[in-house]
Amino acid sequence: MKTELSLSAPSAVETECLVAVVLDRGEKDKTEPYVAASDKAVQAAAAEVIASGEVIGKTLESTLLHKPAGLKGGRLLLLGGGKAKKFTAANLRKLAGAAVRGLKAKGVKNFAFVAPEAEFSAEEAVKAIVEGAFLGSFDSDTYKSDRKEQKIEALTLVAKGEQNALQKSIAEARIIGESQNFTRDLVNEPSNHMTPTILAERAKKMCQEVGLHCEVYGADKIKELKMGAFWGVAQGSDEPPALIVMKYEPAGAPEKPVLGLVGKGITFDTGGISIKPSDGMEKMKYDMAGGATMIGVMRAIALLKPKVKVIGIVCASENMPSGKAQKPGDIQTAMSGKTIEIINTDAEGRLVLADGLCYARQLGCTHLVDAATLTGAVVVALGYANVGVFANDDPLYERFSQALAKSGEKMWRLPVDDEYLDMTRSSIADLMNTGGRWGGASTAAAFLREFAEDTPWIHLDIAGTAWMEEQKPWIAKGPSGIAVRSLIEFVRGF
Ligand code: BES
Ligand code: MN
Ligand code: ZN
């Protein structure tokens, strides 16, 4: 999808479809809809449907007018944005996604979105529109032989403001949106098309394209590094594991901080010997979403070039039952030297991450973030709406929450107190890899915290949010690419 800027009046833009936002400035129950654009011709074109009461500006309300008088555009799409006072960039992002999905289904090839005049700046508006448009353009139908090749080819951003600043904002938003979709493409692949080896190859290719340093290590190096927890998971599979290390070290960046981004890359999670029920097991192809997230983030970082060092680490493996697989009761020695009693081989994510976090510290990372589809328990706690966030350091969490405000992604902090760690103490080893029946998201986080040690660390449990169970008007069913945008903003803000 091409993106371009137009500083012309919206009514003068030649396009298949002009899109404008309708907001409601009425107090409480009263409605007072208006087009959020100062162009008189656009207002006139929408006047009749607004006066009739048909268009009230309700969120995601969508009205398509053909051959609107006074406009160069072939159609006018009015999208409701809800109450003007509550209208945010996050709402706008969704509207742009909905515009792409709605117009694409109608065979429209190009459209122009009028940046609404709202509480936020025009730069923020075009950024939200571009990000949302890329988000909306993704579909997980690559394996359908009858898939429709409908695509939006070009998006024009119609905005008022300083040309260079707007263009910069559009270019950055493109990188962010495309990187999020890059992650979604990886997550979308089934496990026979996305083995640890293939994931590593995809990461390597991407790194070459954007000029990142990338190393991929196999079983030998994993054993040599004494990553007993990671290897304990990997040993059960015929597919070789991969330890993917991507480095971004820009000239002129200070020695410190070095941010470490560690992702869980289980390309299929059967549960291992503690095998999962077959109902729904097919979903476990997305158990590498945390790893894919970090690969997408590294791509964006390489292109956006912030002046801060970042190392991305993905621990990629299958979790399989076999004659070579680890068994409940086995004790593994992690890279840090801590011993782990394996209670349930299905709690494999924390094992691979334990060594990933330790390795990140060894490589000199001063701050850590991990992302993982780690627990069913986080889905019980937060459903599909929020990512579970855990942190051992309040200032780092504060920084992260500033990034959330920019990305518009929904996340909720959950506790990781010592009580949860106590639940994972083993009588025969240092830790158990499970913490009993209750508080499963927090016991898993407490386990990981032991491997972040005293390094400031954030853990994102994306089990409930990495895969959209239903389509929404602004986003397809399937991989969501959640956390990519927040992590990009987090790194840029450092
Ligand atoms: N990959 C799963 C977690 C998961 C669940 C991801 C649902 C996406 C959707 C993880 O490896 C797992 O199996 N966790 C277990 C841990 C338990 C055995 C302590 C779980 O949550 O049931
Ligand atoms: Mn598992
Ligand atoms: Zn898993």
Short mmCIF file of C-alpha atoms and ligand atoms in Angstrom, two decimals:
data_model
loop_
_atom_site.label_atom_id
_atom_site.label_comp_id
_atom_site.label_asym_id
_atom_site.label_seq_id
_atom_site.Cartn_x
_atom_site.Cartn_y
_atom_site.Cartn_z
CA MET A 1 0.00 0.00 0.00
CA LYS A 2 1.43 3.32 -1.09
CA THR A 3 0.98 6.25 1.26
CA GLU A 4 1.09 9.87 0.25
CA LEU A 5 0.36 13.22 1.78
CA SER A 6 -1.98 15.83 0.36
CA LEU A 7 -2.15 19.34 1.76
CA SER A 8 -5.03 20.23 -0.57
CA ALA A 9 -8.56 20.88 0.59
CA PRO A 10 -10.33 17.49 1.00
CA SER A 11 -12.97 18.43 -1.57
CA ALA A 12 -10.22 18.97 -4.17
CA VAL A 13 -8.61 15.53 -3.73
CA GLU A 14 -9.10 13.17 -6.64
CA THR A 15 -9.71 9.73 -5.22
CA GLU A 16 -12.06 6.77 -5.53
CA CYS A 17 -13.32 7.54 -2.04
CA LEU A 18 -12.88 10.38 0.41
CA VAL A 19 -13.17 9.28 4.04
CA ALA A 20 -14.18 11.75 6.74
CA VAL A 21 -14.88 11.28 10.42
CA VAL A 22 -18.19 12.33 11.95
CA LEU A 23 -18.00 13.24 15.64
CA ASP A 24 -20.74 14.00 18.13
CA ARG A 25 -20.34 17.13 20.24
CA GLY A 26 -23.68 16.66 22.03
CA GLU A 27 -23.58 16.45 25.84
CA LYS A 28 -24.62 13.13 27.41
CA ASP A 29 -27.70 11.68 25.67
CA LYS A 30 -28.04 14.51 23.15
CA THR A 31 -26.51 14.01 19.74
CA GLU A 32 -24.98 16.83 17.75
CA PRO A 33 -23.09 15.22 14.89
CA TYR A 34 -20.67 17.16 12.70
CA VAL A 35 -18.00 16.37 10.13
CA ALA A 36 -14.56 16.75 11.73
CA ALA A 37 -13.15 18.71 8.78
CA SER A 38 -13.29 22.40 8.14
CA ASP A 39 -13.82 21.95 4.39
CA LYS A 40 -17.20 23.57 3.62
CA ALA A 41 -17.81 21.37 0.58
CA VAL A 42 -17.35 18.17 2.60
CA GLN A 43 -19.68 19.52 5.27
CA ALA A 44 -22.25 20.37 2.62
CA ALA A 45 -22.01 16.91 1.07
CA ALA A 46 -22.74 15.33 4.45
CA ALA A 47 -25.36 17.86 5.53
CA GLU A 48 -28.40 15.96 4.29
CA VAL A 49 -27.65 12.57 5.87
CA ILE A 50 -26.78 14.32 9.10
CA ALA A 51 -29.91 16.50 9.08
CA SER A 52 -32.08 13.45 8.40
CA GLY A 53 -30.85 11.87 11.65
CA GLU A 54 -29.48 8.92 9.68
CA VAL A 55 -25.89 9.78 10.56
CA ILE A 56 -25.31 10.49 14.25
CA GLY A 57 -21.58 9.89 14.53
CA LYS A 58 -21.89 6.72 16.59
CA THR A 59 -18.62 4.79 16.85
CA LEU A 60 -17.93 2.79 13.67
CA GLU A 61 -21.17 3.91 12.04
CA SER A 62 -20.43 3.78 8.34
CA THR A 63 -22.27 5.61 5.56
CA LEU A 64 -21.20 5.57 1.93
CA LEU A 65 -22.41 8.29 -0.44
CA HIS A 66 -21.85 8.08 -4.19
CA LYS A 67 -20.99 10.98 -6.47
CA PRO A 68 -21.11 13.60 -3.71
CA ALA A 69 -21.80 17.03 -5.14
CA GLY A 70 -18.97 19.52 -4.82
CA LEU A 71 -16.27 16.88 -4.24
CA LYS A 72 -13.62 15.59 -6.65
CA GLY A 73 -13.75 12.18 -4.91
CA GLY A 74 -16.02 9.52 -6.43
CA ARG A 75 -17.53 8.58 -3.06
CA LEU A 76 -17.72 9.99 0.43
CA LEU A 77 -17.43 7.55 3.33
CA LEU A 78 -18.58 8.99 6.65
CA LEU A 79 -17.20 7.11 9.64
CA GLY A 80 -18.61 7.68 13.11
CA GLY A 81 -16.04 8.40 15.80
CA GLY A 82 -18.34 8.76 18.83
CA LYS A 83 -18.31 11.62 21.34
CA ALA A 84 -15.87 14.34 20.26
CA LYS A 85 -14.53 14.79 23.79
CA LYS A 86 -13.60 11.12 24.07
CA PHE A 87 -12.19 10.74 20.58
CA THR A 88 -8.57 9.58 20.71
CA ALA A 89 -5.83 8.52 18.30
CA ALA A 90 -6.63 4.93 19.31
CA ASN A 91 -10.21 5.39 18.05
CA LEU A 92 -8.90 6.91 14.84
CA ARG A 93 -6.56 3.96 14.29
CA LYS A 94 -9.56 1.64 14.40
CA LEU A 95 -11.56 3.81 12.03
CA ALA A 96 -8.73 3.71 9.49
CA GLY A 97 -8.60 -0.08 9.79
CA ALA A 98 -12.36 -0.26 9.32
CA ALA A 99 -12.14 2.02 6.27
CA VAL A 100 -9.54 -0.24 4.65
CA ARG A 101 -11.48 -3.40 5.37
CA GLY A 102 -14.81 -1.96 4.30
CA LEU A 103 -13.56 -0.36 1.09
CA LYS A 104 -11.35 -3.29 0.12
CA ALA A 105 -14.39 -5.57 0.26
CA LYS A 106 -16.16 -3.22 -2.14
CA GLY A 107 -13.29 -3.43 -4.64
CA VAL A 108 -12.04 0.12 -4.01
CA LYS A 109 -8.34 0.45 -4.83
CA ASN A 110 -7.46 3.84 -3.42
CA PHE A 111 -8.91 6.25 -0.93
CA ALA A 112 -8.11 9.48 0.85
CA PHE A 113 -8.56 9.85 4.59
CA VAL A 114 -9.15 13.34 5.97
CA ALA A 115 -7.19 13.72 9.21
CA PRO A 116 -9.92 14.83 11.62
CA GLU A 117 -9.46 18.07 13.47
CA ALA A 118 -9.52 16.79 17.03
CA GLU A 119 -7.88 17.14 20.44
CA PHE A 120 -4.62 15.67 19.13
CA SER A 121 -2.17 17.01 16.54
CA ALA A 122 -2.28 16.43 12.79
CA GLU A 123 1.01 14.48 13.06
CA GLU A 124 -0.55 12.13 15.58
CA ALA A 125 -3.65 11.85 13.42
CA VAL A 126 -1.81 10.80 10.24
CA LYS A 127 0.30 8.37 12.26
CA ALA A 128 -2.80 6.70 13.70
CA ILE A 129 -4.47 6.54 10.28
CA VAL A 130 -1.45 4.94 8.59
CA GLU A 131 -0.89 2.43 11.41
CA GLY A 132 -4.58 1.56 11.45
CA ALA A 133 -4.71 1.21 7.67
CA PHE A 134 -1.82 -1.27 7.65
CA LEU A 135 -3.43 -3.16 10.51
CA GLY A 136 -6.68 -3.35 8.59
CA SER A 137 -5.05 -4.42 5.34
CA PHE A 138 -3.81 -7.73 6.74
CA ASP A 139 -5.75 -10.94 6.12
CA SER A 140 -4.77 -14.45 7.17
CA ASP A 141 -5.96 -16.11 3.98
CA THR A 142 -2.62 -16.93 2.36
CA TYR A 143 -3.50 -20.63 2.15
CA LYS A 144 -6.92 -20.17 0.56
CA SER A 145 -6.72 -21.00 -3.12
CA ASP A 146 -9.84 -18.93 -3.84
CA ARG A 147 -8.64 -15.92 -1.91
CA LYS A 148 -9.64 -12.59 -3.31
CA GLU A 149 -6.72 -10.49 -4.44
CA GLN A 150 -8.49 -7.37 -3.24
CA LYS A 151 -6.07 -4.82 -1.99
CA ILE A 152 -5.97 -1.14 -1.29
CA GLU A 153 -3.13 0.10 -3.47
CA ALA A 154 -2.84 3.68 -2.30
CA LEU A 155 -3.84 5.74 0.70
CA THR A 156 -3.73 9.53 0.65
CA LEU A 157 -3.51 11.38 3.94
CA VAL A 158 -5.30 14.69 3.69
CA ALA A 159 -4.02 16.92 6.45
CA LYS A 160 -3.25 20.49 7.39
CA GLY A 161 0.12 21.27 8.87
CA GLU A 162 3.83 21.40 8.31
CA GLN A 163 4.70 19.23 5.32
CA ASN A 164 8.00 17.78 6.58
CA ALA A 165 6.65 16.89 10.00
CA LEU A 166 3.61 15.22 8.48
CA GLN A 167 5.70 13.31 5.96
CA LYS A 168 8.03 12.09 8.69
CA SER A 169 5.07 10.96 10.74
CA ILE A 170 3.64 9.03 7.80
CA ALA A 171 6.98 7.37 7.00
CA GLU A 172 7.46 6.26 10.61
CA ALA A 173 3.92 4.96 10.88
CA ARG A 174 4.45 2.91 7.72
CA ILE A 175 7.50 1.25 9.25
CA ILE A 176 5.56 0.50 12.41
CA GLY A 177 2.50 -0.84 10.58
CA GLU A 178 4.56 -2.96 8.19
CA SER A 179 6.63 -4.36 11.05
CA GLN A 180 3.51 -5.32 12.94
CA ASN A 181 2.25 -7.11 9.82
CA PHE A 182 5.64 -8.78 9.42
CA THR A 183 5.14 -10.28 12.87
CA ARG A 184 1.58 -11.30 11.99
CA ASP A 185 2.81 -13.09 8.86
CA LEU A 186 5.22 -15.16 10.94
CA VAL A 187 2.59 -16.01 13.55
CA ASN A 188 0.05 -16.92 10.89
CA GLU A 189 2.16 -19.77 9.50
CA PRO A 190 1.26 -23.29 10.66
CA SER A 191 3.99 -25.27 12.40
CA ASN A 192 4.88 -27.35 9.34
CA HIS A 193 5.71 -24.09 7.56
CA MET A 194 7.24 -22.42 10.60
CA THR A 195 9.78 -24.65 12.30
CA PRO A 196 12.48 -23.13 14.52
CA THR A 197 14.83 -23.38 11.54
CA ILE A 198 12.42 -21.52 9.25
CA LEU A 199 11.77 -18.86 11.90
CA ALA A 200 15.52 -18.34 12.18
CA GLU A 201 15.88 -18.09 8.40
CA ARG A 202 13.10 -15.52 8.22
CA ALA A 203 14.74 -13.50 11.00
CA LYS A 204 18.11 -13.71 9.28
CA LYS A 205 16.72 -12.59 5.94
CA MET A 206 14.94 -9.66 7.55
CA CYS A 207 18.12 -8.67 9.41
CA GLN A 208 20.10 -8.69 6.16
CA GLU A 209 17.49 -6.49 4.50
CA VAL A 210 17.46 -3.84 7.21
CA GLY A 211 21.15 -4.02 8.17
CA LEU A 212 21.01 -5.80 11.52
CA HIS A 213 23.60 -8.17 12.88
CA CYS A 214 22.06 -11.64 13.31
CA GLU A 215 23.44 -14.92 14.65
CA VAL A 216 21.56 -18.20 14.74
CA TYR A 217 22.78 -20.94 17.06
CA GLY A 218 21.76 -24.60 17.17
CA ALA A 219 21.70 -27.39 19.73
CA ASP A 220 25.50 -27.50 20.15
CA LYS A 221 25.72 -23.88 21.23
CA ILE A 222 22.64 -24.21 23.44
CA LYS A 223 24.34 -27.08 25.27
CA GLU A 224 27.69 -25.32 25.31
CA LEU A 225 26.07 -22.30 26.97
CA LYS A 226 24.64 -24.74 29.53
CA MET A 227 21.08 -23.74 28.70
CA GLY A 228 19.68 -26.81 30.40
CA ALA A 229 16.16 -25.41 30.70
CA PHE A 230 15.94 -24.48 27.01
CA TRP A 231 17.51 -27.78 25.95
CA GLY A 232 15.15 -29.71 28.23
CA VAL A 233 12.29 -28.50 26.04
CA ALA A 234 14.16 -28.83 22.73
CA GLN A 235 15.50 -32.35 23.34
CA GLY A 236 12.13 -33.96 22.71
CA SER A 237 11.76 -32.82 19.13
CA ASP A 238 13.24 -34.02 15.86
CA GLU A 239 13.20 -30.39 14.70
CA PRO A 240 16.43 -28.70 15.76
CA PRO A 241 15.97 -25.67 18.05
CA ALA A 242 17.28 -22.22 17.20
CA LEU A 243 18.65 -19.48 19.40
CA ILE A 244 18.21 -16.31 17.38
CA VAL A 245 20.25 -13.25 18.39
CA MET A 246 19.67 -9.93 16.61
CA LYS A 247 21.81 -6.93 17.48
CA TYR A 248 21.16 -3.25 16.88
CA GLU A 249 24.17 -1.17 17.88
CA PRO A 250 23.94 2.22 16.19
CA ALA A 251 26.98 4.46 15.93
CA GLY A 252 26.78 7.23 18.47
CA ALA A 253 24.58 5.30 20.91
CA PRO A 254 25.71 5.44 24.54
CA GLU A 255 27.37 2.29 25.99
CA LYS A 256 24.38 1.93 28.27
CA PRO A 257 21.50 1.21 28.42
CA VAL A 258 21.35 -1.97 26.38
CA LEU A 259 17.79 -3.16 26.01
CA GLY A 260 17.21 -6.90 25.79
CA LEU A 261 14.05 -8.15 24.06
CA VAL A 262 13.48 -11.85 24.69
CA GLY A 263 10.73 -13.78 22.92
CA LYS A 264 9.20 -17.22 23.40
CA GLY A 265 9.43 -19.01 20.08
CA ILE A 266 7.66 -22.34 20.57
CA THR A 267 6.68 -23.13 16.99
CA PHE A 268 4.32 -25.81 18.24
CA ASP A 269 3.31 -26.64 21.79
CA THR A 270 1.83 -30.12 22.16
CA GLY A 271 2.47 -29.91 25.89
CA GLY A 272 5.16 -32.59 25.60
CA ILE A 273 4.75 -35.69 27.78
CA SER A 274 2.15 -33.72 29.79
CA ILE A 275 0.28 -33.65 26.52
CA LYS A 276 -2.53 -31.20 25.87
CA PRO A 277 -6.08 -32.29 25.01
CA SER A 278 -6.52 -32.51 21.24
CA ASP A 279 -9.46 -30.07 21.30
CA GLY A 280 -8.01 -26.74 20.26
CA MET A 281 -4.43 -27.98 20.09
CA GLU A 282 -4.16 -26.60 16.55
CA LYS A 283 -3.98 -23.13 18.07
CA MET A 284 -0.62 -23.91 19.60
CA LYS A 285 1.04 -22.97 16.29
CA TYR A 286 0.91 -19.39 17.59
CA ASP A 287 3.03 -20.21 20.62
CA MET A 288 5.93 -18.48 18.87
CA ALA A 289 4.10 -15.12 18.85
CA GLY A 290 6.37 -13.62 21.52
CA GLY A 291 9.42 -14.44 19.41
CA ALA A 292 7.77 -13.10 16.26
CA THR A 293 6.93 -9.93 18.18
CA MET A 294 10.59 -9.33 18.97
CA ILE A 295 11.61 -10.00 15.36
CA GLY A 296 9.07 -7.43 14.13
CA VAL A 297 10.21 -4.92 16.73
CA MET A 298 13.87 -5.34 15.71
CA ARG A 299 12.87 -4.71 12.10
CA ALA A 300 11.19 -1.44 13.01
CA ILE A 301 14.06 -0.36 15.26
CA ALA A 302 16.60 -0.96 12.49
CA LEU A 303 14.58 1.28 10.18
CA LEU A 304 13.62 3.99 12.67
CA LYS A 305 17.17 4.20 14.01
CA PRO A 306 16.77 5.39 17.61
CA LYS A 307 20.07 6.06 19.41
CA VAL A 308 19.93 3.16 21.83
CA LYS A 309 21.41 -0.34 21.78
CA VAL A 310 18.96 -3.20 21.50
CA ILE A 311 19.49 -6.96 21.46
CA GLY A 312 16.67 -9.25 20.38
CA ILE A 313 16.76 -12.90 21.47
CA VAL A 314 14.33 -15.60 20.38
CA CYS A 315 14.37 -19.07 21.93
CA ALA A 316 12.80 -21.21 19.21
CA SER A 317 11.86 -24.84 19.68
CA GLU A 318 9.02 -27.29 19.37
CA ASN A 319 7.55 -28.85 22.52
CA MET A 320 6.99 -32.49 21.61
CA PRO A 321 6.44 -35.83 23.33
CA SER A 322 8.90 -38.52 22.24
CA GLY A 323 11.34 -41.09 23.54
CA LYS A 324 13.86 -38.28 23.92
CA ALA A 325 11.49 -35.87 25.62
CA GLN A 326 11.94 -34.63 29.16
CA LYS A 327 9.56 -36.14 31.69
CA PRO A 328 7.74 -34.87 34.76
CA GLY A 329 10.09 -35.23 37.70
CA ASP A 330 13.21 -34.54 35.64
CA ILE A 331 15.51 -31.89 37.02
CA GLN A 332 17.16 -29.43 34.65
CA THR A 333 19.97 -27.04 35.44
CA ALA A 334 19.38 -23.65 33.87
CA MET A 335 22.17 -21.50 32.44
CA SER A 336 22.16 -19.38 35.60
CA GLY A 337 22.92 -22.49 37.67
CA LYS A 338 19.46 -22.71 39.24
CA THR A 339 17.92 -26.18 39.24
CA ILE A 340 14.35 -26.73 38.08
CA GLU A 341 12.11 -29.67 38.87
CA ILE A 342 9.88 -30.29 35.86
CA ILE A 343 6.38 -30.84 37.23
CA ASN A 344 4.53 -30.32 33.96
CA THR A 345 6.27 -30.41 30.59
CA ASP A 346 3.54 -28.13 29.25
CA ALA A 347 4.99 -25.25 31.27
CA GLU A 348 7.77 -25.03 28.68
CA GLY A 349 7.67 -21.32 27.87
CA ARG A 350 9.17 -20.25 31.19
CA LEU A 351 11.95 -22.81 30.69
CA VAL A 352 13.14 -21.47 27.36
CA LEU A 353 12.74 -17.88 28.58
CA ALA A 354 14.68 -18.57 31.78
CA ASP A 355 17.76 -19.24 29.68
CA GLY A 356 16.93 -16.50 27.19
CA LEU A 357 16.80 -13.90 29.97
CA CYS A 358 20.00 -15.19 31.53
CA TYR A 359 21.76 -15.05 28.16
CA ALA A 360 20.54 -11.49 27.57
CA ARG A 361 22.10 -10.47 30.89
CA GLN A 362 25.33 -12.22 29.92
CA LEU A 363 25.38 -10.24 26.66
CA GLY A 364 25.27 -7.05 28.72
CA CYS A 365 21.60 -6.10 28.64
CA THR A 366 20.80 -3.58 31.36
CA HIS A 367 17.01 -3.68 30.91
CA LEU A 368 14.89 -6.64 29.87
CA VAL A 369 11.50 -7.17 28.29
CA ASP A 370 10.10 -10.56 27.42
CA ALA A 371 6.97 -11.40 25.45
CA ALA A 372 5.36 -14.81 25.54
CA THR A 373 2.11 -16.69 25.04
CA LEU A 374 2.88 -18.01 28.48
CA THR A 375 -0.24 -19.04 30.39
CA GLY A 376 -3.87 -19.98 30.00
CA ALA A 377 -4.27 -18.32 33.38
CA VAL A 378 -3.73 -14.85 31.94
CA VAL A 379 -6.65 -15.53 29.60
CA VAL A 380 -8.78 -16.45 32.62
CA ALA A 381 -7.72 -13.22 34.35
CA LEU A 382 -7.91 -10.72 31.50
CA GLY A 383 -9.70 -12.44 28.64
CA TYR A 384 -8.88 -11.39 25.10
CA ALA A 385 -8.94 -7.68 25.88
CA ASN A 386 -5.68 -7.00 27.72
CA VAL A 387 -2.11 -8.18 27.75
CA GLY A 388 -0.89 -9.10 31.25
CA VAL A 389 2.11 -6.96 32.24
CA PHE A 390 4.47 -7.82 35.08
CA ALA A 391 7.46 -5.83 36.26
CA ASN A 392 10.10 -6.00 38.97
CA ASP A 393 10.84 -2.28 38.70
CA ASP A 394 8.29 0.55 39.00
CA PRO A 395 10.26 3.22 37.08
CA LEU A 396 10.67 0.83 34.15
CA TYR A 397 6.97 0.05 34.26
CA GLU A 398 6.23 3.79 34.22
CA ARG A 399 8.30 4.19 31.08
CA PHE A 400 6.51 1.29 29.53
CA SER A 401 3.08 2.68 30.32
CA GLN A 402 4.03 5.89 28.50
CA ALA A 403 4.66 3.75 25.43
CA LEU A 404 1.21 2.19 25.87
CA ALA A 405 -0.38 5.63 25.70
CA LYS A 406 1.29 6.14 22.32
CA SER A 407 0.59 2.71 20.86
CA GLY A 408 -3.04 2.48 21.93
CA GLU A 409 -2.52 -1.17 22.89
CA LYS A 410 -4.38 -2.37 25.96
CA MET A 411 -2.37 -3.96 28.74
CA TRP A 412 -2.97 -4.38 32.46
CA ARG A 413 -0.42 -4.74 35.20
CA LEU A 414 -0.68 -7.87 37.35
CA PRO A 415 1.27 -8.67 40.53
CA VAL A 416 4.47 -10.66 40.80
CA ASP A 417 5.07 -10.65 44.58
CA ASP A 418 7.24 -13.02 46.55
CA GLU A 419 4.19 -15.05 47.60
CA TYR A 420 3.93 -16.31 44.02
CA LEU A 421 7.56 -17.27 44.00
CA ASP A 422 7.03 -19.28 47.18
CA MET A 423 4.43 -21.31 45.30
CA THR A 424 7.12 -22.44 42.84
CA ARG A 425 9.67 -23.63 45.43
CA SER A 426 10.61 -27.27 45.04
CA SER A 427 11.56 -29.60 47.88
CA ILE A 428 14.31 -31.23 45.84
CA ALA A 429 15.44 -28.46 43.44
CA ASP A 430 15.54 -24.65 43.56
CA LEU A 431 12.30 -24.18 41.65
CA MET A 432 9.41 -26.11 40.16
CA ASN A 433 8.22 -25.13 36.70
CA THR A 434 4.61 -24.82 37.91
CA GLY A 435 3.06 -23.05 40.87
CA GLY A 436 -0.09 -25.00 41.56
CA ARG A 437 -3.67 -24.31 40.64
CA TRP A 438 -4.17 -20.63 41.38
CA GLY A 439 -2.61 -17.40 40.18
CA GLY A 440 -0.97 -19.16 37.27
CA ALA A 441 -0.03 -16.01 35.35
CA SER A 442 1.68 -14.57 38.42
CA THR A 443 3.49 -17.75 39.42
CA ALA A 444 4.84 -18.04 35.88
CA ALA A 445 5.99 -14.41 36.07
CA ALA A 446 7.59 -15.00 39.48
CA PHE A 447 9.49 -17.94 37.99
CA LEU A 448 10.82 -15.72 35.18
CA ARG A 449 11.72 -12.97 37.65
CA GLU A 450 14.23 -15.37 39.20
CA PHE A 451 16.15 -15.31 35.92
CA ALA A 452 15.94 -11.57 35.35
CA GLU A 453 17.54 -11.38 38.83
CA ASP A 454 18.32 -7.75 39.70
CA THR A 455 18.00 -6.43 36.14
CA PRO A 456 14.94 -4.19 35.62
CA TRP A 457 12.52 -6.36 33.70
CA ILE A 458 9.06 -6.38 32.17
CA HIS A 459 7.15 -9.50 31.20
CA LEU A 460 4.27 -9.47 28.73
CA ASP A 461 1.93 -12.45 28.78
CA ILE A 462 0.21 -12.30 25.38
CA ALA A 463 -1.52 -15.70 25.50
CA GLY A 464 -5.00 -14.14 25.27
CA THR A 465 -4.20 -11.35 22.85
CA ALA A 466 -1.78 -12.65 20.22
CA TRP A 467 -4.59 -14.31 18.27
CA MET A 468 -7.91 -12.62 17.44
CA GLU A 469 -10.61 -15.22 17.99
CA GLU A 470 -13.12 -13.14 16.04
CA GLN A 471 -12.74 -10.58 13.34
CA LYS A 472 -13.52 -6.97 14.18
CA PRO A 473 -14.44 -4.24 11.69
CA TRP A 474 -10.87 -2.89 11.90
CA ILE A 475 -8.87 -6.14 12.14
CA ALA A 476 -9.03 -9.64 10.71
CA LYS A 477 -9.39 -12.81 12.69
CA GLY A 478 -6.00 -14.42 13.34
CA PRO A 479 -2.64 -13.07 14.47
CA SER A 480 -2.92 -9.61 16.04
CA GLY A 481 0.69 -8.49 16.23
CA ILE A 482 -0.05 -7.28 19.75
CA ALA A 483 2.81 -5.63 21.67
CA VAL A 484 4.83 -4.80 18.56
CA ARG A 485 3.78 -1.14 18.53
CA SER A 486 4.18 -0.69 22.29
CA LEU A 487 7.66 -2.16 22.27
CA ILE A 488 8.70 0.04 19.35
CA GLU A 489 7.48 3.14 21.21
CA PHE A 490 9.15 1.90 24.38
CA VAL A 491 12.52 1.56 22.67
CA ARG A 492 12.17 4.91 20.89
CA GLY A 493 11.32 6.61 24.15
CA PHE A 494 14.42 5.35 25.92
N1 BES B 1 1.46 -22.06 25.37
C1 BES B 1 0.77 -22.33 26.57
C2 BES B 1 -0.09 -21.17 27.05
C3 BES B 1 -1.23 -20.73 26.18
C4 BES B 1 -2.52 -21.03 26.52
C5 BES B 1 -1.02 -19.96 25.06
C6 BES B 1 -3.57 -20.59 25.76
C7 BES B 1 -2.07 -19.52 24.29
C8 BES B 1 -3.35 -19.84 24.64
C9 BES B 1 1.77 -22.66 27.66
O1 BES B 1 2.94 -23.25 27.25
C10 BES B 1 1.11 -23.62 28.59
O2 BES B 1 0.82 -24.69 28.16
N2 BES B 1 0.89 -23.21 29.82
C11 BES B 1 0.27 -24.02 30.79
C12 BES B 1 1.06 -23.94 32.06
C13 BES B 1 0.62 -24.89 33.12
C14 BES B 1 0.97 -26.31 32.73
C15 BES B 1 1.31 -24.53 34.42
C16 BES B 1 -1.16 -23.51 31.01
O3 BES B 1 -1.34 -22.31 31.03
O4 BES B 1 -2.06 -24.34 31.10
MN MN B 2 2.80 -25.35 27.08
ZN ZN B 3 3.53 -22.89 25.34
#
